[in-house]
């Protein structure tokens, strides 16, 4: 089956409102073919259960998955961790500073998707797929750009795949997003099944509410006896998980043996999780645990990045593990940690600057700033 190309016009418009910045009109996915010769092109696959209508991906839900392949241009003039979406402006976006897509192709069906995924894995010389699940208040474009940024900045060798569940893409859409996160569970399970059917392994990464989707799907897989899929998950990394601690404990207990490594980025500066905690009437979410006591009976590694501010476009410090230039540089420059997605990070904690605590099965790393070259 031939791929159906997406065009600059078909994916031109979308709206995302950013916290503390008012309502800003931002294109959902802006396709600029000439960007291929300016930035570093990252191939990012996307599976979504958002409806595609009127030339753009909507926030409405559909039961089936659709598959797309993008080339995302990572601009050369930016700080590590920074993602500035391309905007429609006079003269076009600044391709040296803005994230845009240089191409996009609808892949049609699951068979075509699996074939394209295998081909990209062979081209990159890997058998691993990095599946990134976005969080609250995300559009297709912001999720795609963040997936490309994480793969590029952390120099992850695997194929990049974004799971775009139907977020409202609006800071006032929290209730809709929490319902959509529940709706998204079966879609993520189906997607992981397709990756395994392609003969590839999985590293699961998620942010905020997306972490709840990941935990629910791990639970579903275990309850359903889906060992063929579970055994192909080589690690889980949760950034700022917006999950109630008791709910996480119940999920992890039902999963039993968690995929390893199992890494959780936490921060006491995460203002978004403070708001979420107030909404739910509790003091803490998993993403802002101050000590590992409440999860100490599970084999998890907590990396506390409270010493760091989030990067640009992260005013609430809700994604400091991926947006802080200092955190990105620390994790990237320690070569052994660079392979943490493939090997047990708890065996490498002594290489990280900071305080290391071990309580029962859990390890907490209080990451500290260092003088970086």
mmCIF file of C-alpha atoms in Angstrom:
data_model
loop_
_atom_site.group_PDB
_atom_site.id
_atom_site.type_symbol
_atom_site.label_atom_id
_atom_site.label_comp_id
_atom_site.label_asym_id
_atom_site.label_seq_id
_atom_site.Cartn_x
_atom_site.Cartn_y
_atom_site.Cartn_z
ATOM 1 C CA UNK A 1 0.000 0.000 0.000
ATOM 2 C CA UNK A 2 1.354 3.420 -0.881
ATOM 3 C CA UNK A 3 1.710 6.083 1.770
ATOM 4 C CA UNK A 4 -0.624 9.085 1.618
ATOM 5 C CA UNK A 5 1.438 12.243 2.136
ATOM 6 C CA UNK A 6 0.236 14.962 4.452
ATOM 7 C CA UNK A 7 0.670 18.487 3.173
ATOM 8 C CA UNK A 8 1.517 21.874 4.621
ATOM 9 C CA UNK A 9 -2.109 22.901 4.166
ATOM 10 C CA UNK A 10 -3.691 19.739 5.581
ATOM 11 C CA UNK A 11 -1.949 20.109 8.932
ATOM 12 C CA UNK A 12 -1.584 23.839 9.202
ATOM 13 C CA UNK A 13 -3.879 24.900 12.011
ATOM 14 C CA UNK A 14 -4.509 23.988 15.623
ATOM 15 C CA UNK A 15 -4.822 25.765 18.934
ATOM 16 C CA UNK A 16 -3.022 25.056 22.206
ATOM 17 C CA UNK A 17 -3.280 27.288 25.270
ATOM 18 C CA UNK A 18 -0.192 27.395 27.470
ATOM 19 C CA UNK A 19 -0.297 27.795 31.276
ATOM 20 C CA UNK A 20 0.679 31.241 32.583
ATOM 21 C CA UNK A 21 1.035 32.548 29.049
ATOM 22 C CA UNK A 22 -2.525 33.344 28.014
ATOM 23 C CA UNK A 23 -4.089 31.890 24.883
ATOM 24 C CA UNK A 24 -1.596 31.596 22.060
ATOM 25 C CA UNK A 25 -2.452 30.358 18.588
ATOM 26 C CA UNK A 26 -0.003 27.584 17.763
ATOM 27 C CA UNK A 27 -0.123 25.284 14.742
ATOM 28 C CA UNK A 28 -0.759 21.682 15.672
ATOM 29 C CA UNK A 29 1.682 20.203 13.151
ATOM 30 C CA UNK A 30 3.249 22.600 10.672
ATOM 31 C CA UNK A 31 4.745 20.840 7.644
ATOM 32 C CA UNK A 32 7.604 22.752 6.017
ATOM 33 C CA UNK A 33 9.508 20.572 3.493
ATOM 34 C CA UNK A 34 12.527 22.908 3.360
ATOM 35 C CA UNK A 35 13.149 22.269 7.074
ATOM 36 C CA UNK A 36 14.730 18.945 6.071
ATOM 37 C CA UNK A 37 17.893 20.812 5.060
ATOM 38 C CA UNK A 38 18.073 23.016 8.180
ATOM 39 C CA UNK A 39 17.521 20.952 11.315
ATOM 40 C CA UNK A 40 18.293 17.382 12.330
ATOM 41 C CA UNK A 41 15.547 15.139 11.005
ATOM 42 C CA UNK A 42 14.096 12.652 13.475
ATOM 43 C CA UNK A 43 11.728 9.990 12.192
ATOM 44 C CA UNK A 44 8.760 9.794 14.570
ATOM 45 C CA UNK A 45 5.918 7.323 14.115
ATOM 46 C CA UNK A 46 2.555 8.133 15.614
ATOM 47 C CA UNK A 47 -0.417 5.998 16.588
ATOM 48 C CA UNK A 48 -3.540 7.815 17.669
ATOM 49 C CA UNK A 49 -7.195 7.305 18.505
ATOM 50 C CA UNK A 50 -7.966 10.946 17.768
ATOM 51 C CA UNK A 51 -10.351 11.593 14.896
ATOM 52 C CA UNK A 52 -8.732 13.111 11.796
ATOM 53 C CA UNK A 53 -11.202 15.501 10.171
ATOM 54 C CA UNK A 54 -11.126 18.852 8.429
ATOM 55 C CA UNK A 55 -7.441 18.429 7.635
ATOM 56 C CA UNK A 56 -6.309 18.088 11.263
ATOM 57 C CA UNK A 57 -6.300 15.756 14.252
ATOM 58 C CA UNK A 58 -9.192 16.612 16.569
ATOM 59 C CA UNK A 59 -9.618 16.046 20.294
ATOM 60 C CA UNK A 60 -12.615 13.772 19.646
ATOM 61 C CA UNK A 61 -12.112 10.061 20.271
ATOM 62 C CA UNK A 62 -12.315 7.083 17.955
ATOM 63 C CA UNK A 63 -12.058 3.420 18.927
ATOM 64 C CA UNK A 64 -9.593 2.383 16.235
ATOM 65 C CA UNK A 65 -5.963 3.432 15.872
ATOM 66 C CA UNK A 66 -4.602 5.323 12.884
ATOM 67 C CA UNK A 67 -0.906 5.401 12.005
ATOM 68 C CA UNK A 68 1.290 8.165 10.632
ATOM 69 C CA UNK A 69 5.006 8.635 9.978
ATOM 70 C CA UNK A 70 6.602 12.072 10.343
ATOM 71 C CA UNK A 71 10.027 13.564 9.818
ATOM 72 C CA UNK A 72 10.443 16.121 12.621
ATOM 73 C CA UNK A 73 13.055 18.826 12.214
ATOM 74 C CA UNK A 74 14.952 19.442 15.470
ATOM 75 C CA UNK A 75 16.210 23.021 15.015
ATOM 76 C CA UNK A 76 19.934 23.771 15.479
ATOM 77 C CA UNK A 77 19.642 26.957 17.576
ATOM 78 C CA UNK A 78 18.048 25.938 20.878
ATOM 79 C CA UNK A 79 18.933 24.816 24.385
ATOM 80 C CA UNK A 80 18.796 21.134 25.284
ATOM 81 C CA UNK A 81 15.302 20.253 26.439
ATOM 82 C CA UNK A 82 13.693 23.221 24.673
ATOM 83 C CA UNK A 83 10.773 22.703 22.309
ATOM 84 C CA UNK A 84 9.439 25.759 20.481
ATOM 85 C CA UNK A 85 6.602 24.764 18.100
ATOM 86 C CA UNK A 86 6.686 26.423 14.684
ATOM 87 C CA UNK A 87 4.147 29.197 14.319
ATOM 88 C CA UNK A 88 2.314 30.644 11.359
ATOM 89 C CA UNK A 89 3.849 34.077 10.986
ATOM 90 C CA UNK A 90 4.804 36.450 8.212
ATOM 91 C CA UNK A 91 7.743 34.869 6.432
ATOM 92 C CA UNK A 92 6.985 31.462 7.977
ATOM 93 C CA UNK A 93 8.477 29.814 11.092
ATOM 94 C CA UNK A 94 12.112 30.296 12.029
ATOM 95 C CA UNK A 95 13.544 26.933 11.013
ATOM 96 C CA UNK A 96 16.670 27.502 13.092
ATOM 97 C CA UNK A 97 14.722 27.761 16.364
ATOM 98 C CA UNK A 98 11.299 26.179 15.778
ATOM 99 C CA UNK A 99 10.212 22.547 15.680
ATOM 100 C CA UNK A 100 8.267 21.673 12.524
ATOM 101 C CA UNK A 101 7.643 18.574 10.433
ATOM 102 C CA UNK A 102 9.397 18.341 7.102
ATOM 103 C CA UNK A 103 7.110 15.526 5.914
ATOM 104 C CA UNK A 104 4.225 13.347 7.041
ATOM 105 C CA UNK A 105 2.625 10.211 5.603
ATOM 106 C CA UNK A 106 -0.539 8.380 6.566
ATOM 107 C CA UNK A 107 0.393 4.687 6.822
ATOM 108 C CA UNK A 108 -3.092 3.352 6.193
ATOM 109 C CA UNK A 109 -3.351 0.206 8.288
ATOM 110 C CA UNK A 110 -1.544 -1.848 10.906
ATOM 111 C CA UNK A 111 0.188 -4.033 8.331
ATOM 112 C CA UNK A 112 1.751 -1.018 6.624
ATOM 113 C CA UNK A 113 2.656 0.433 10.026
ATOM 114 C CA UNK A 114 4.474 -2.720 11.136
ATOM 115 C CA UNK A 115 6.404 -2.897 7.876
ATOM 116 C CA UNK A 116 7.462 0.759 8.132
ATOM 117 C CA UNK A 117 8.456 0.304 11.781
ATOM 118 C CA UNK A 118 10.602 -2.731 10.935
ATOM 119 C CA UNK A 119 12.236 -0.887 8.041
ATOM 120 C CA UNK A 120 13.170 2.063 10.277
ATOM 121 C CA UNK A 121 14.530 -0.273 12.956
ATOM 122 C CA UNK A 122 16.703 -2.007 10.375
ATOM 123 C CA UNK A 123 17.919 1.348 9.061
ATOM 124 C CA UNK A 124 18.905 2.435 12.572
ATOM 125 C CA UNK A 125 20.390 -0.941 13.460
ATOM 126 C CA UNK A 126 18.144 -1.474 16.487
ATOM 127 C CA UNK A 127 15.429 -3.817 17.693
ATOM 128 C CA UNK A 128 13.984 -1.398 20.225
ATOM 129 C CA UNK A 129 11.126 1.102 19.992
ATOM 130 C CA UNK A 130 10.820 4.070 22.344
ATOM 131 C CA UNK A 131 7.078 4.548 22.920
ATOM 132 C CA UNK A 132 6.295 7.973 24.399
ATOM 133 C CA UNK A 133 2.855 8.636 25.916
ATOM 134 C CA UNK A 134 2.086 12.343 26.409
ATOM 135 C CA UNK A 135 0.362 13.899 29.394
ATOM 136 C CA UNK A 136 -2.277 16.511 30.172
ATOM 137 C CA UNK A 137 -2.904 19.461 27.823
ATOM 138 C CA UNK A 138 -1.160 18.064 24.767
ATOM 139 C CA UNK A 139 -1.865 18.447 21.071
ATOM 140 C CA UNK A 140 -0.623 16.078 18.391
ATOM 141 C CA UNK A 141 2.064 18.577 17.462
ATOM 142 C CA UNK A 142 3.410 19.180 20.961
ATOM 143 C CA UNK A 143 3.506 15.428 21.587
ATOM 144 C CA UNK A 144 5.350 14.726 18.345
ATOM 145 C CA UNK A 145 7.883 17.476 18.951
ATOM 146 C CA UNK A 146 8.498 16.309 22.519
ATOM 147 C CA UNK A 147 9.022 12.733 21.326
ATOM 148 C CA UNK A 148 11.605 13.939 18.809
ATOM 149 C CA UNK A 149 13.300 16.121 21.450
ATOM 150 C CA UNK A 150 13.634 13.267 23.951
ATOM 151 C CA UNK A 151 15.033 10.856 21.370
ATOM 152 C CA UNK A 152 17.453 13.497 20.068
ATOM 153 C CA UNK A 153 18.621 15.086 23.329
ATOM 154 C CA UNK A 154 19.087 11.832 25.229
ATOM 155 C CA UNK A 155 20.583 10.157 22.133
ATOM 156 C CA UNK A 156 18.307 7.146 22.499
ATOM 157 C CA UNK A 157 19.186 4.559 19.851
ATOM 158 C CA UNK A 158 15.680 3.140 19.389
ATOM 159 C CA UNK A 159 12.920 4.044 16.936
ATOM 160 C CA UNK A 160 10.695 6.889 18.185
ATOM 161 C CA UNK A 161 6.953 6.180 18.422
ATOM 162 C CA UNK A 162 4.396 8.577 19.888
ATOM 163 C CA UNK A 163 1.049 7.445 21.269
ATOM 164 C CA UNK A 164 -1.307 10.428 20.904
ATOM 165 C CA UNK A 165 -4.394 9.824 23.012
ATOM 166 C CA UNK A 166 -7.255 12.361 22.730
ATOM 167 C CA UNK A 167 -6.266 15.205 25.050
ATOM 168 C CA UNK A 168 -8.322 18.394 24.864
ATOM 169 C CA UNK A 169 -5.048 20.306 24.470
ATOM 170 C CA UNK A 170 -6.276 22.999 26.849
ATOM 171 C CA UNK A 171 -5.357 23.853 30.471
ATOM 172 C CA UNK A 172 -9.046 23.857 31.430
ATOM 173 C CA UNK A 173 -9.596 20.388 29.982
ATOM 174 C CA UNK A 174 -8.336 18.361 32.954
ATOM 175 C CA UNK A 175 -11.591 16.456 33.511
ATOM 176 C CA UNK A 176 -11.851 15.607 29.806
ATOM 177 C CA UNK A 177 -8.217 14.486 29.768
ATOM 178 C CA UNK A 178 -8.652 12.220 32.804
ATOM 179 C CA UNK A 179 -11.576 10.510 31.080
ATOM 180 C CA UNK A 180 -9.604 10.293 27.824
ATOM 181 C CA UNK A 181 -6.684 8.695 29.672
ATOM 182 C CA UNK A 182 -9.046 5.905 30.739
ATOM 183 C CA UNK A 183 -10.402 5.656 27.200
ATOM 184 C CA UNK A 184 -6.821 5.393 25.889
ATOM 185 C CA UNK A 185 -5.899 2.192 27.730
ATOM 186 C CA UNK A 186 -7.040 -0.304 25.110
ATOM 187 C CA UNK A 187 -5.454 1.716 22.327
ATOM 188 C CA UNK A 188 -2.052 1.609 24.011
ATOM 189 C CA UNK A 189 -2.369 -2.128 24.625
ATOM 190 C CA UNK A 190 -3.217 -2.610 20.937
ATOM 191 C CA UNK A 191 -0.234 -0.460 19.932
ATOM 192 C CA UNK A 192 2.224 -2.435 22.077
ATOM 193 C CA UNK A 193 0.810 -5.618 20.569
ATOM 194 C CA UNK A 194 1.556 -4.260 17.079
ATOM 195 C CA UNK A 195 5.141 -3.375 18.029
ATOM 196 C CA UNK A 196 5.741 -6.893 19.346
ATOM 197 C CA UNK A 197 4.074 -8.350 16.232
ATOM 198 C CA UNK A 198 6.683 -6.413 14.222
ATOM 199 C CA UNK A 199 9.361 -8.393 16.063
ATOM 200 C CA UNK A 200 10.596 -5.416 18.112
ATOM 201 C CA UNK A 201 11.170 -4.658 21.794
ATOM 202 C CA UNK A 202 9.724 -1.756 23.771
ATOM 203 C CA UNK A 203 10.846 0.965 26.141
ATOM 204 C CA UNK A 204 7.806 2.768 27.606
ATOM 205 C CA UNK A 205 8.091 6.455 28.471
ATOM 206 C CA UNK A 206 5.259 8.642 29.718
ATOM 207 C CA UNK A 207 4.584 12.076 31.168
ATOM 208 C CA UNK A 208 1.988 13.259 33.684
ATOM 209 C CA UNK A 209 -1.454 11.690 33.032
ATOM 210 C CA UNK A 210 0.154 9.467 30.398
ATOM 211 C CA UNK A 211 1.906 7.644 33.229
ATOM 212 C CA UNK A 212 -1.483 6.513 34.493
ATOM 213 C CA UNK A 213 -2.264 5.109 31.053
ATOM 214 C CA UNK A 214 0.994 3.148 31.108
ATOM 215 C CA UNK A 215 0.371 1.726 34.586
ATOM 216 C CA UNK A 216 -3.167 0.700 33.675
ATOM 217 C CA UNK A 217 -1.961 -1.054 30.533
ATOM 218 C CA UNK A 218 0.788 -2.907 32.407
ATOM 219 C CA UNK A 219 -1.945 -4.054 34.786
ATOM 220 C CA UNK A 220 -4.178 -5.122 31.879
ATOM 221 C CA UNK A 221 -1.378 -7.059 30.253
ATOM 222 C CA UNK A 222 -0.616 -8.935 33.470
ATOM 223 C CA UNK A 223 -4.270 -9.705 34.215
ATOM 224 C CA UNK A 224 -4.791 -10.850 30.619
ATOM 225 C CA UNK A 225 -1.796 -13.182 30.734
ATOM 226 C CA UNK A 226 -0.157 -11.225 27.916
ATOM 227 C CA UNK A 227 3.350 -12.405 28.784
ATOM 228 C CA UNK A 228 4.379 -12.309 25.123
ATOM 229 C CA UNK A 229 4.020 -8.525 25.268
ATOM 230 C CA UNK A 230 5.137 -7.968 28.863
ATOM 231 C CA UNK A 231 8.373 -9.852 28.278
ATOM 232 C CA UNK A 232 9.284 -7.498 25.415
ATOM 233 C CA UNK A 233 9.088 -4.358 27.593
ATOM 234 C CA UNK A 234 12.714 -3.565 28.406
ATOM 235 C CA UNK A 235 12.054 -0.668 30.757
ATOM 236 C CA UNK A 236 9.626 2.013 31.904
ATOM 237 C CA UNK A 237 10.408 5.702 32.504
ATOM 238 C CA UNK A 238 7.723 7.925 34.036
ATOM 239 C CA UNK A 239 8.228 11.704 34.036
ATOM 240 C CA UNK A 240 6.234 13.570 36.711
ATOM 241 C CA UNK A 241 3.531 10.898 36.983
ATOM 242 C CA UNK A 242 0.166 12.393 37.861
ATOM 243 C CA UNK A 243 -1.021 9.324 39.760
ATOM 244 C CA UNK A 244 -2.472 9.015 43.240
ATOM 245 C CA UNK A 245 0.052 7.147 45.422
ATOM 246 C CA UNK A 246 -2.482 4.567 46.627
ATOM 247 C CA UNK A 247 -3.637 3.969 43.053
ATOM 248 C CA UNK A 248 -0.029 3.486 41.929
ATOM 249 C CA UNK A 249 0.567 0.995 44.729
ATOM 250 C CA UNK A 250 -2.538 -0.988 43.748
ATOM 251 C CA UNK A 251 -1.499 -0.962 40.079
ATOM 252 C CA UNK A 252 2.092 -1.986 40.798
ATOM 253 C CA UNK A 253 0.994 -4.739 43.173
ATOM 254 C CA UNK A 254 -1.307 -6.210 40.507
ATOM 255 C CA UNK A 255 1.429 -6.010 37.871
ATOM 256 C CA UNK A 256 3.748 -7.896 40.231
ATOM 257 C CA UNK A 257 7.236 -7.934 38.765
ATOM 258 C CA UNK A 258 7.656 -4.518 37.166
ATOM 259 C CA UNK A 259 9.632 -4.220 33.920
ATOM 260 C CA UNK A 260 13.225 -3.245 34.670
ATOM 261 C CA UNK A 261 14.578 -0.660 34.864
ATOM 262 C CA UNK A 262 11.548 1.187 36.253
ATOM 263 C CA UNK A 263 12.481 4.863 36.634
ATOM 264 C CA UNK A 264 10.321 7.678 38.044
ATOM 265 C CA UNK A 265 11.354 11.339 37.730
ATOM 266 C CA UNK A 266 10.039 13.392 40.665
ATOM 267 C CA UNK A 267 10.263 17.035 41.751
ATOM 268 C CA UNK A 268 9.171 19.057 44.764
ATOM 269 C CA UNK A 269 9.009 22.105 42.458
ATOM 270 C CA UNK A 270 6.301 20.597 40.253
ATOM 271 C CA UNK A 271 3.527 23.160 40.612
ATOM 272 C CA UNK A 272 1.206 21.324 38.226
ATOM 273 C CA UNK A 273 1.197 18.279 40.503
ATOM 274 C CA UNK A 274 0.536 20.504 43.526
ATOM 275 C CA UNK A 275 -2.590 21.742 41.757
ATOM 276 C CA UNK A 276 -3.586 18.172 40.867
ATOM 277 C CA UNK A 277 -3.069 17.109 44.488
ATOM 278 C CA UNK A 278 -5.337 19.933 45.704
ATOM 279 C CA UNK A 279 -8.008 18.937 43.186
ATOM 280 C CA UNK A 280 -7.964 15.375 44.517
ATOM 281 C CA UNK A 281 -7.735 16.478 48.149
ATOM 282 C CA UNK A 282 -4.370 14.807 48.769
ATOM 283 C CA UNK A 283 -0.904 16.189 49.482
ATOM 284 C CA UNK A 284 1.177 14.153 47.072
ATOM 285 C CA UNK A 285 1.136 12.513 43.678
ATOM 286 C CA UNK A 286 3.724 9.942 42.660
ATOM 287 C CA UNK A 287 5.552 12.619 40.682
ATOM 288 C CA UNK A 288 6.247 14.778 43.731
ATOM 289 C CA UNK A 289 6.997 12.164 46.381
ATOM 290 C CA UNK A 290 9.599 13.580 48.743
ATOM 291 C CA UNK A 291 10.799 10.212 50.051
ATOM 292 C CA UNK A 292 10.510 6.699 48.620
ATOM 293 C CA UNK A 293 8.911 5.142 51.725
ATOM 294 C CA UNK A 294 5.457 4.816 50.169
ATOM 295 C CA UNK A 295 6.777 2.844 47.190
ATOM 296 C CA UNK A 296 9.702 1.148 48.953
ATOM 297 C CA UNK A 297 8.296 -2.349 48.521
ATOM 298 C CA UNK A 298 8.500 -2.041 44.716
ATOM 299 C CA UNK A 299 11.639 -2.276 42.605
ATOM 300 C CA UNK A 300 11.700 1.315 41.362
ATOM 301 C CA UNK A 301 14.292 4.069 41.002
ATOM 302 C CA UNK A 302 13.191 7.621 41.831
ATOM 303 C CA UNK A 303 15.295 10.408 40.318
ATOM 304 C CA UNK A 304 14.499 13.587 42.234
ATOM 305 C CA UNK A 305 15.215 16.680 40.102
ATOM 306 C CA UNK A 306 13.940 19.205 42.670
ATOM 307 C CA UNK A 307 17.280 21.032 42.493
ATOM 308 C CA UNK A 308 16.550 22.007 38.901
ATOM 309 C CA UNK A 309 14.151 24.421 37.234
ATOM 310 C CA UNK A 310 12.217 23.284 34.187
ATOM 311 C CA UNK A 311 13.359 24.634 30.845
ATOM 312 C CA UNK A 312 11.682 27.101 28.517
ATOM 313 C CA UNK A 313 7.929 26.570 28.033
ATOM 314 C CA UNK A 314 7.874 24.605 31.319
ATOM 315 C CA UNK A 315 6.895 27.374 33.767
ATOM 316 C CA UNK A 316 5.228 24.918 36.161
ATOM 317 C CA UNK A 317 8.330 22.676 36.387
ATOM 318 C CA UNK A 318 6.118 19.787 35.294
ATOM 319 C CA UNK A 319 8.651 18.158 32.952
ATOM 320 C CA UNK A 320 12.045 19.118 34.427
ATOM 321 C CA UNK A 321 13.441 15.639 33.792
ATOM 322 C CA UNK A 322 13.322 16.309 30.048
ATOM 323 C CA UNK A 323 13.201 20.120 29.748
ATOM 324 C CA UNK A 324 15.966 21.239 32.126
ATOM 325 C CA UNK A 325 19.172 21.670 30.063
ATOM 326 C CA UNK A 326 21.272 20.721 33.097
ATOM 327 C CA UNK A 327 19.382 17.484 33.751
ATOM 328 C CA UNK A 328 19.527 16.541 30.074
ATOM 329 C CA UNK A 329 23.261 17.177 29.981
ATOM 330 C CA UNK A 330 23.987 15.224 33.165
ATOM 331 C CA UNK A 331 22.114 12.154 31.967
ATOM 332 C CA UNK A 332 23.504 12.395 28.437
ATOM 333 C CA UNK A 333 27.135 12.920 29.407
ATOM 334 C CA UNK A 334 27.297 9.975 31.788
ATOM 335 C CA UNK A 335 27.747 7.309 29.150
ATOM 336 C CA UNK A 336 26.553 4.405 31.297
ATOM 337 C CA UNK A 337 23.355 6.217 32.237
ATOM 338 C CA UNK A 338 22.857 6.890 28.551
ATOM 339 C CA UNK A 339 22.133 3.163 28.228
ATOM 340 C CA UNK A 340 19.777 3.042 31.200
ATOM 341 C CA UNK A 341 16.917 2.118 28.909
ATOM 342 C CA UNK A 342 18.698 -1.156 28.174
ATOM 343 C CA UNK A 343 20.359 -1.922 31.518
ATOM 344 C CA UNK A 344 19.522 -1.604 35.198
ATOM 345 C CA UNK A 345 20.000 2.026 36.205
ATOM 346 C CA UNK A 346 20.339 1.016 39.863
ATOM 347 C CA UNK A 347 23.721 -0.478 38.965
ATOM 348 C CA UNK A 348 24.893 2.921 37.701
ATOM 349 C CA UNK A 349 23.616 5.291 40.356
ATOM 350 C CA UNK A 350 27.107 5.955 41.739
ATOM 351 C CA UNK A 351 27.955 7.686 38.473
ATOM 352 C CA UNK A 352 25.252 10.315 39.000
ATOM 353 C CA UNK A 353 25.952 13.486 41.006
ATOM 354 C CA UNK A 354 23.817 13.585 44.114
ATOM 355 C CA UNK A 355 22.661 11.716 47.194
ATOM 356 C CA UNK A 356 21.595 8.096 46.867
ATOM 357 C CA UNK A 357 19.156 6.494 49.295
ATOM 358 C CA UNK A 358 18.012 2.878 49.331
ATOM 359 C CA UNK A 359 14.902 1.836 51.236
ATOM 360 C CA UNK A 360 13.867 -1.821 50.842
ATOM 361 C CA UNK A 361 13.555 -2.342 47.083
ATOM 362 C CA UNK A 362 13.419 1.314 46.060
ATOM 363 C CA UNK A 363 16.347 3.593 45.226
ATOM 364 C CA UNK A 364 16.101 7.375 45.350
ATOM 365 C CA UNK A 365 18.647 9.638 43.668
ATOM 366 C CA UNK A 366 18.555 13.290 44.745
ATOM 367 C CA UNK A 367 20.174 14.688 41.616
ATOM 368 C CA UNK A 368 22.480 17.669 42.223
ATOM 369 C CA UNK A 369 23.791 20.356 39.858
ATOM 370 C CA UNK A 370 27.394 19.934 38.795
ATOM 371 C CA UNK A 371 29.854 22.015 36.823
ATOM 372 C CA UNK A 372 29.385 20.812 33.270
ATOM 373 C CA UNK A 373 31.875 21.401 30.518
#
